[in-house]
Amino acid sequence: MKSKNLLLGAAVIALGFTSCKDEKAEQAEKKVETYVVYVDSIGNVAEADAKTNWEAIDASYQMRISDAQAALENLKDKEKAQERIDASKAKYEALKAKMQADMNAIKEEVATTSTTINSKQKLRNALFGQGKIGDDMNFSWVNKDNIHSVYQQFIHTAEDNKDSYSREDWDEIKLMYEALDSRKNTVEKEGLSSDDNRKIAGLKFKFAPMIKVNRMGAKSDEMKDAKQ
């Protein structure tokens, strides 16, 4: 009777051990499957959303691949499971490389745009005064009492720095100059004195050919540099 009980106890223990082992294998298989499915799901996410949430996506990926790799110890067919993990890993790395390349390109574009904007604003500040002209191109602050001094600062600044300006700078100067002239047409109707009008005309007579020649020269220099 005692021998029978011992055998029964051993059988129960063995059954429990087998059941536990099967459960671990089942859980391990689920972790590998979860990893594979997760990688596949990333490919279905819209690129814009993926780029915006990439840090969270990558953090979740790292957790899942870590679980999948650890789960291999509880699988019988480790080699087959490893092949599945490796295939999904390769798929993820390719997607990650593309995402990083796209995001780096966006960062470079933003940095270039920011540099260009800062360069334009710096030029505007020099031509008109700190913060006088922004992206809104608002010249309402120019009136009959200050327009002559505005032209003086603008033209004298351009003359003093003409050798350092790029073609883009001259394009911006031309744009600002034309906007200032447009404002002058309005100011003339608001009571601009004939004396100031005459002085402005003298400045414009001197500046008009200078801006044309220097824009052409800057463009020619850039073309030479590009060929070299």
XYZ file of C-alpha atoms in Angstrom:
228
model
C 0.000 0.000 0.000
C 2.848 2.361 0.910
C 4.608 1.501 -2.360
C 1.446 2.248 -4.295
C 1.088 5.616 -2.589
C 4.708 6.482 -3.389
C 4.206 5.666 -7.048
C 1.023 7.726 -7.135
C 2.806 10.651 -5.499
C 5.664 10.452 -7.983
C 3.209 10.417 -10.852
C 1.415 13.505 -9.520
C 4.734 15.335 -9.117
C 5.811 14.338 -12.632
C 2.472 15.461 -14.039
C 2.773 18.759 -12.216
C 6.308 19.238 -13.468
C 5.260 18.480 -17.044
C 2.306 20.825 -16.739
C 4.555 23.583 -15.398
C 7.045 22.992 -18.175
C 4.322 23.102 -20.818
C 2.973 26.300 -19.340
C 6.417 27.945 -19.484
C 6.834 26.836 -23.084
C 3.409 28.220 -23.925
C 4.218 31.549 -22.295
C 7.563 31.630 -24.069
C 5.899 31.023 -27.429
C 3.464 33.850 -26.716
C 6.324 36.245 -26.002
C 8.040 35.382 -29.269
C 4.741 35.734 -31.123
C 4.037 39.078 -29.409
C 7.419 40.364 -30.535
C 6.918 39.278 -34.144
C 3.397 40.748 -34.304
C 4.585 44.009 -32.743
C 7.271 44.476 -35.388
C 4.724 43.772 -38.128
C 2.333 46.307 -36.594
C 4.962 49.074 -36.677
C 5.101 48.740 -40.443
C 1.382 49.535 -40.593
C 1.687 52.776 -38.625
C 1.500 55.957 -40.708
C 4.999 57.389 -41.214
C 4.092 60.765 -39.730
C 2.722 59.123 -36.574
C 5.692 56.755 -36.330
C 8.182 59.657 -36.551
C 6.291 61.626 -33.928
C 6.170 58.694 -31.491
C 9.396 56.939 -32.419
C 10.963 57.084 -28.946
C 7.956 55.321 -27.421
C 7.889 52.787 -30.272
C 11.573 51.988 -29.819
C 11.247 51.687 -26.029
C 8.371 49.229 -26.468
C 10.388 47.329 -29.070
C 13.398 46.975 -26.763
C 11.191 45.531 -24.023
C 9.578 43.010 -26.379
C 12.786 41.787 -27.989
C 14.326 41.375 -24.545
C 11.354 39.225 -23.467
C 11.485 37.211 -26.690
C 15.199 36.477 -26.348
C 14.800 35.432 -22.710
C 11.877 33.178 -23.673
C 14.096 31.031 -25.909
C 15.340 29.094 -22.870
C 11.877 27.614 -22.390
C 11.322 26.489 -25.971
C 12.153 23.129 -27.455
C 12.740 24.391 -30.965
C 15.044 27.262 -30.065
C 16.559 27.427 -33.534
C 13.239 28.000 -35.298
C 12.186 30.612 -32.741
C 15.534 32.373 -33.111
C 15.039 32.505 -36.881
C 11.676 34.211 -36.393
C 13.205 36.699 -33.962
C 16.125 37.432 -36.313
C 13.789 37.990 -39.270
C 11.690 40.461 -37.302
C 14.822 42.119 -35.946
C 16.132 42.670 -39.494
C 12.748 44.109 -40.518
C 12.784 46.480 -37.554
C 16.371 47.625 -38.102
C 15.588 48.448 -41.744
C 12.540 50.466 -40.675
C 14.513 52.174 -37.920
C 17.289 53.156 -40.347
C 14.743 54.687 -42.732
C 12.997 56.563 -39.929
C 16.259 57.933 -38.565
C 17.401 59.012 -42.028
C 14.079 60.810 -42.617
C 14.139 62.458 -39.189
C 17.755 63.568 -39.638
C 16.850 65.061 -43.011
C 13.972 66.960 -41.391
C 16.279 68.237 -38.635
C 18.822 69.427 -41.187
C 16.101 71.147 -43.202
C 14.754 72.859 -40.087
C 18.265 73.916 -39.062
C 18.961 75.297 -42.552
C 15.646 77.154 -42.604
C 16.299 78.534 -39.134
C 19.764 79.717 -40.169
C 18.319 81.385 -43.263
C 15.597 83.102 -41.228
C 18.104 84.272 -38.625
C 20.391 85.566 -41.368
C 17.539 87.516 -42.987
C 16.447 88.998 -39.680
C 20.006 90.026 -38.867
C 20.204 91.788 -42.225
C 16.844 93.534 -41.668
C 17.966 94.679 -38.217
C 21.089 96.224 -39.736
C 19.179 97.958 -42.538
C 16.296 99.337 -40.481
C 17.123 98.977 -36.790
C 16.672 96.199 -34.240
C 13.264 94.547 -34.595
C 11.825 97.238 -36.875
C 10.964 94.828 -39.700
C 9.874 91.254 -39.072
C 8.243 88.517 -41.124
C 5.052 90.584 -41.355
C 6.914 93.181 -43.479
C 5.035 95.939 -41.667
C 6.289 99.421 -42.625
C 3.543 101.371 -40.875
C 6.111 102.819 -38.453
C 7.730 104.705 -41.364
C 6.145 108.159 -41.634
C 6.758 111.598 -43.155
C 8.932 112.625 -40.213
C 11.356 109.676 -40.216
C 11.343 108.294 -43.770
C 14.401 110.291 -44.853
C 16.473 108.912 -41.955
C 15.159 105.395 -42.731
C 16.420 105.687 -46.314
C 19.737 107.042 -45.060
C 20.329 104.136 -42.687
C 19.208 101.573 -45.243
C 21.341 102.840 -48.118
C 24.441 103.719 -46.108
C 24.389 100.313 -44.378
C 24.114 98.541 -47.739
C 26.939 100.650 -49.181
C 29.240 100.011 -46.218
C 28.730 96.235 -46.349
C 28.264 95.663 -50.084
C 31.405 93.517 -50.424
C 30.270 91.044 -47.780
C 26.760 90.374 -49.089
C 25.804 87.130 -50.836
C 23.356 86.907 -53.731
C 20.639 85.906 -51.239
C 21.460 89.007 -49.200
C 21.113 91.240 -52.252
C 17.818 89.577 -53.129
C 16.586 90.383 -49.634
C 17.930 93.957 -49.858
C 16.111 94.455 -53.171
C 12.891 93.122 -51.649
C 13.196 95.462 -48.645
C 14.123 98.412 -50.848
C 11.046 97.934 -53.028
C 8.849 97.616 -49.917
C 10.306 100.865 -48.546
C 9.624 102.589 -51.879
C 6.055 101.353 -51.735
C 5.697 102.868 -48.260
C 7.146 106.144 -49.593
C 4.303 106.390 -52.105
C 1.877 106.332 -49.188
C 3.909 108.758 -47.072
C 4.058 111.284 -49.919
C 0.265 111.582 -49.716
C 0.492 112.121 -45.952
C 2.495 115.324 -46.192
C 6.123 114.411 -46.964
C 8.066 117.664 -47.254
C 9.517 118.592 -50.634
C 12.954 118.957 -49.012
C 12.931 115.381 -47.643
C 11.512 114.121 -50.904
C 14.379 115.737 -52.801
C 16.995 114.269 -50.419
C 15.466 110.789 -50.732
C 15.506 111.100 -54.536
C 19.252 111.871 -54.360
C 19.883 108.775 -52.237
C 17.823 106.603 -54.584
C 19.598 107.960 -57.664
C 22.922 106.847 -56.200
C 21.700 103.523 -54.819
C 19.650 102.133 -57.740
C 22.634 101.291 -60.010
C 24.683 100.036 -57.059
C 22.131 97.422 -56.049
C 21.814 96.216 -59.649
C 25.570 95.877 -60.208
C 26.271 94.208 -56.871
C 23.427 91.676 -57.247
C 24.799 90.669 -60.628
C 28.339 90.501 -59.271
C 27.350 88.325 -56.324
C 25.484 85.935 -58.620
C 28.485 85.734 -60.964
C 30.833 84.963 -58.056
C 28.576 82.162 -56.820
C 28.463 80.612 -60.285
C 32.269 80.660 -60.448
C 32.506 79.023 -57.014
C 30.013 76.348 -58.075
C 32.066 75.501 -61.178
C 35.235 75.191 -59.124
